[in-house]
Amino acid sequence: MKSALLDRLLADRSAKVPVALVTELGAGRQALVHDQGSPLGDLALDEVQVAEVRQALQRDETGILEAGGGKLFAQVHNPPPRLLLVGAVHISQALAPMASMAGYGVSVIDPRRAFATDERFPGIDMRGDWPDEAMAALKPDRRTAVVTLTHDPKLDDPALQAALRSPAFYIGALGSKRTHAARLQRLAAVGFTEADFARIHGPVGLSIGALSPAELAISVLGQITAVRRGA
């Protein structure tokens, strides 16, 4: 690999920028492909090949490219997906470690310090600022899932508004159908539309008859996984 290409790859990985290293298996020419922009390097790729590499980035799949006639190998370098949990509640206590085991970088957002303690969430990134401030700092991207769990509009609504303005791949909100209907009315009052509402999974989680916090956490992580994998 040429030094300039290696330096860019290392810089992208350090900055947690999704990138794929594409290698021509015969001649050894290489290119870096990002979500946007033209490929970098001495390997020329056509539009079909670039599109397939970007699909591999979205799927987190390293392997041979069909569009390259079996001669191109794409090595995907994606940052870990993230899960932003609004509310240091019992479901979060179960969901945070489960999501960490599944490879997510988890942050729990809650300004209520009586709930958001390191003792209740060992090893988890804790954010004690208000959700709108935390979301502005964390900047949800297309590899981010956001779940609101507090039942408190003062905490959940600002987080949902920030999530809807972002490319987050999953947005979920805890609450009954009645609670969710009231939530959508509040969001509509500040300018959000039916298209926005379709992005919110509410009530959150798969319908598996979950009752306990741990079971609810399983249903939420299952739904996030299904959305991420296109199942």
Coordinates of C-alpha atoms in Angstrom, one line a residue:
M1 CA 0.0 0.0 0.0
K2 CA 1.3 3.5 -0.9
S3 CA 2.1 5.6 2.1
A4 CA -0.3 8.4 1.2
L5 CA -3.2 6.0 1.0
L6 CA -2.2 4.3 4.3
D7 CA -2.0 7.7 6.0
R8 CA -5.5 8.6 4.8
L9 CA -6.9 5.2 5.9
L10 CA -5.4 5.5 9.3
A11 CA -6.7 9.1 9.6
D12 CA -10.2 8.0 8.6
R13 CA -10.2 5.1 11.1
S14 CA -9.0 7.5 13.9
A15 CA -11.7 10.0 13.0
K16 CA -14.3 7.1 12.9
V17 CA -15.1 7.8 9.2
P18 CA -16.6 4.8 7.3
V19 CA -14.2 3.8 4.5
A20 CA -13.5 0.8 2.4
L21 CA -10.1 -0.3 1.1
V22 CA -10.6 -1.8 -2.4
T23 CA -7.7 -4.0 -3.8
E24 CA -7.4 -5.3 -7.3
L25 CA -6.2 -8.9 -6.5
G26 CA -4.2 -9.3 -9.6
A27 CA -2.2 -6.1 -10.0
G28 CA -2.5 -4.9 -6.4
R29 CA -3.8 -1.4 -7.2
Q30 CA -5.9 0.1 -4.4
A31 CA -8.5 2.7 -3.8
L32 CA -10.3 4.2 -0.8
V33 CA -14.1 4.6 -1.1
H34 CA -16.2 6.7 1.3
D35 CA -19.9 7.4 1.6
Q36 CA -19.5 10.4 -0.7
G37 CA -17.0 11.8 -3.2
S38 CA -14.7 10.1 -5.7
P39 CA -12.5 7.1 -4.8
L40 CA -8.9 7.9 -3.8
G41 CA -5.9 5.9 -5.1
D42 CA -4.4 4.4 -8.3
L43 CA -7.3 1.9 -8.8
A44 CA -9.9 3.1 -11.2
L45 CA -13.5 2.1 -10.3
D46 CA -16.6 2.6 -12.4
E47 CA -19.9 3.8 -11.0
V48 CA -21.3 0.2 -10.5
Q49 CA -18.2 -0.9 -8.6
V50 CA -18.3 2.2 -6.3
A51 CA -22.0 1.7 -5.7
E52 CA -21.4 -1.9 -4.6
V53 CA -18.5 -0.9 -2.3
R54 CA -20.9 1.6 -0.7
Q55 CA -23.5 -1.1 -0.2
A56 CA -20.8 -3.2 1.5
L57 CA -20.1 -0.3 3.8
Q58 CA -23.7 -0.1 4.8
R59 CA -23.9 -3.9 5.4
D60 CA -20.6 -4.0 7.2
E61 CA -19.5 -6.8 4.8
T62 CA -15.9 -7.4 3.8
G63 CA -15.4 -9.6 0.7
I64 CA -15.1 -10.1 -3.0
L65 CA -17.1 -7.6 -5.2
E66 CA -19.3 -9.3 -7.8
A67 CA -19.3 -6.1 -9.9
G68 CA -15.5 -6.5 -10.2
G69 CA -15.7 -9.9 -11.8
G70 CA -14.2 -11.6 -8.8
K71 CA -11.0 -9.5 -9.0
L72 CA -11.7 -6.8 -6.4
F73 CA -11.6 -7.2 -2.7
A74 CA -13.3 -4.7 -0.4
Q75 CA -12.1 -4.4 3.2
V76 CA -14.6 -2.4 5.2
H77 CA -13.5 -0.2 8.0
N78 CA -16.5 1.0 9.8
P79 CA -16.6 2.6 13.3
P80 CA -18.8 0.7 15.8
P81 CA -22.5 1.5 15.6
R82 CA -23.8 3.6 18.4
L83 CA -26.8 3.4 20.7
L84 CA -27.9 6.6 22.5
L85 CA -30.3 5.8 25.4
V86 CA -32.3 8.7 26.8
G87 CA -33.2 7.8 30.4
A88 CA -31.1 6.0 33.0
V89 CA -34.1 3.7 33.8
H90 CA -34.4 -0.1 34.5
I91 CA -34.7 -1.0 30.9
S92 CA -31.5 1.0 30.1
Q93 CA -29.7 -0.9 32.8
A94 CA -30.5 -4.2 31.0
L95 CA -30.2 -2.8 27.4
A96 CA -26.9 -1.0 27.8
P97 CA -24.8 -4.1 28.5
M98 CA -26.7 -6.2 26.0
A99 CA -26.0 -3.6 23.3
S100 CA -22.3 -3.3 24.3
M101 CA -22.0 -7.1 23.9
A102 CA -23.6 -6.8 20.4
G103 CA -20.8 -4.3 19.4
Y104 CA -22.5 -1.0 20.0
G105 CA -20.9 2.0 21.6
V106 CA -23.5 2.9 24.2
S107 CA -24.2 6.3 25.8
V108 CA -26.9 6.9 28.4
I109 CA -28.2 10.4 28.6
D110 CA -30.0 11.7 31.7
P111 CA -29.5 14.9 33.7
R112 CA -31.1 13.3 36.8
R113 CA -28.0 12.4 38.7
A114 CA -29.9 10.2 41.1
F115 CA -30.5 7.8 38.2
A116 CA -27.4 8.3 36.0
T117 CA -24.7 6.9 38.2
D118 CA -21.7 4.8 37.4
E119 CA -22.8 2.3 40.0
R120 CA -26.0 1.6 38.0
F121 CA -24.2 1.6 34.7
P122 CA -20.7 0.3 35.1
G123 CA -18.5 0.8 32.1
I124 CA -21.1 2.8 30.2
D125 CA -20.6 6.3 28.9
M126 CA -22.8 8.5 31.0
R127 CA -24.1 11.9 29.9
G128 CA -25.5 14.2 32.6
D129 CA -26.4 17.1 30.3
W130 CA -29.9 17.7 28.9
P131 CA -30.8 15.6 25.9
D132 CA -30.8 18.4 23.4
E133 CA -27.3 19.3 24.5
A134 CA -26.1 15.7 24.6
M135 CA -27.5 15.0 21.1
A136 CA -25.8 18.1 19.7
A137 CA -22.5 16.9 21.1
L138 CA -22.9 13.3 20.0
K139 CA -24.2 14.1 16.5
P140 CA -26.2 11.0 15.6
D141 CA -25.2 9.6 12.2
R142 CA -26.4 6.8 9.9
R143 CA -24.8 4.3 12.2
T144 CA -26.6 5.5 15.3
A145 CA -29.7 4.3 17.0
V146 CA -31.6 6.5 19.4
V147 CA -34.1 5.2 22.0
T148 CA -36.0 7.4 24.5
L149 CA -37.2 5.7 27.7
T150 CA -38.1 8.3 30.3
H151 CA -41.9 8.9 29.7
D152 CA -41.0 12.6 30.4
P153 CA -41.7 14.9 27.4
K154 CA -39.1 17.4 28.8
L155 CA -36.4 14.8 28.2
D156 CA -37.8 12.6 25.4
D157 CA -39.1 15.2 23.1
P158 CA -35.9 17.2 22.6
A159 CA -34.0 14.0 21.9
L160 CA -36.6 12.8 19.4
Q161 CA -36.5 16.2 17.6
A162 CA -32.7 16.0 17.4
A163 CA -32.9 12.3 16.2
L164 CA -35.5 13.2 13.5
R165 CA -33.2 15.9 12.2
S166 CA -30.4 13.4 11.9
P167 CA -29.7 10.4 9.6
A168 CA -30.0 8.0 12.6
F169 CA -30.9 4.6 11.2
Y170 CA -33.3 3.8 14.1
I171 CA -35.4 5.9 16.4
G172 CA -37.5 4.3 19.1
A173 CA -39.7 5.7 21.9
L174 CA -41.1 3.8 24.9
G175 CA -44.7 4.3 25.8
S176 CA -48.2 3.0 25.2
K177 CA -50.2 3.7 22.0
R178 CA -52.0 6.6 23.8
T179 CA -48.7 8.0 25.0
H180 CA -47.2 7.7 21.5
A181 CA -50.3 9.5 19.9
A182 CA -49.8 12.4 22.3
R183 CA -46.1 12.5 21.5
L184 CA -46.8 12.7 17.8
Q185 CA -49.2 15.6 18.4
R186 CA -46.5 17.5 20.3
L187 CA -44.0 16.8 17.4
A188 CA -46.6 17.9 14.8
A189 CA -47.1 21.2 16.7
V190 CA -43.4 22.0 16.2
G191 CA -43.4 21.2 12.5
F192 CA -42.7 17.5 12.1
T193 CA -44.7 15.5 9.5
E194 CA -46.1 12.1 8.9
A195 CA -42.9 11.2 7.0
D196 CA -41.0 12.0 10.2
F197 CA -43.4 10.0 12.4
A198 CA -42.9 6.9 10.2
R199 CA -39.3 6.8 11.3
I200 CA -40.2 6.4 15.0
H201 CA -40.8 2.9 16.3
G202 CA -43.4 3.5 19.0
P203 CA -44.3 1.7 21.1
V204 CA -40.6 0.6 20.9
G205 CA -39.5 -3.0 20.5
L206 CA -40.7 -6.2 18.8
S207 CA -44.0 -7.6 19.9
I208 CA -42.8 -10.6 21.9
G209 CA -45.0 -10.3 25.0
A210 CA -42.1 -8.7 27.0
L211 CA -42.9 -7.7 30.6
S212 CA -39.8 -7.3 32.6
P213 CA -37.1 -4.7 31.9
A214 CA -34.7 -7.4 30.6
E215 CA -37.4 -8.8 28.3
L216 CA -38.2 -5.3 27.0
A217 CA -34.5 -4.7 26.5
I218 CA -34.4 -7.9 24.4
S219 CA -37.3 -6.7 22.3
V220 CA -35.7 -3.3 21.7
L221 CA -32.3 -4.7 20.7
G222 CA -34.0 -7.2 18.5
Q223 CA -35.9 -4.5 16.7
I224 CA -32.7 -2.4 16.3
T225 CA -30.9 -5.4 14.9
A226 CA -33.8 -6.1 12.4
V227 CA -33.8 -2.6 11.1
R228 CA -30.0 -2.4 10.8
R229 CA -29.8 -5.7 9.0
G230 CA -32.8 -5.1 6.8
A231 CA -34.6 -8.1 8.1

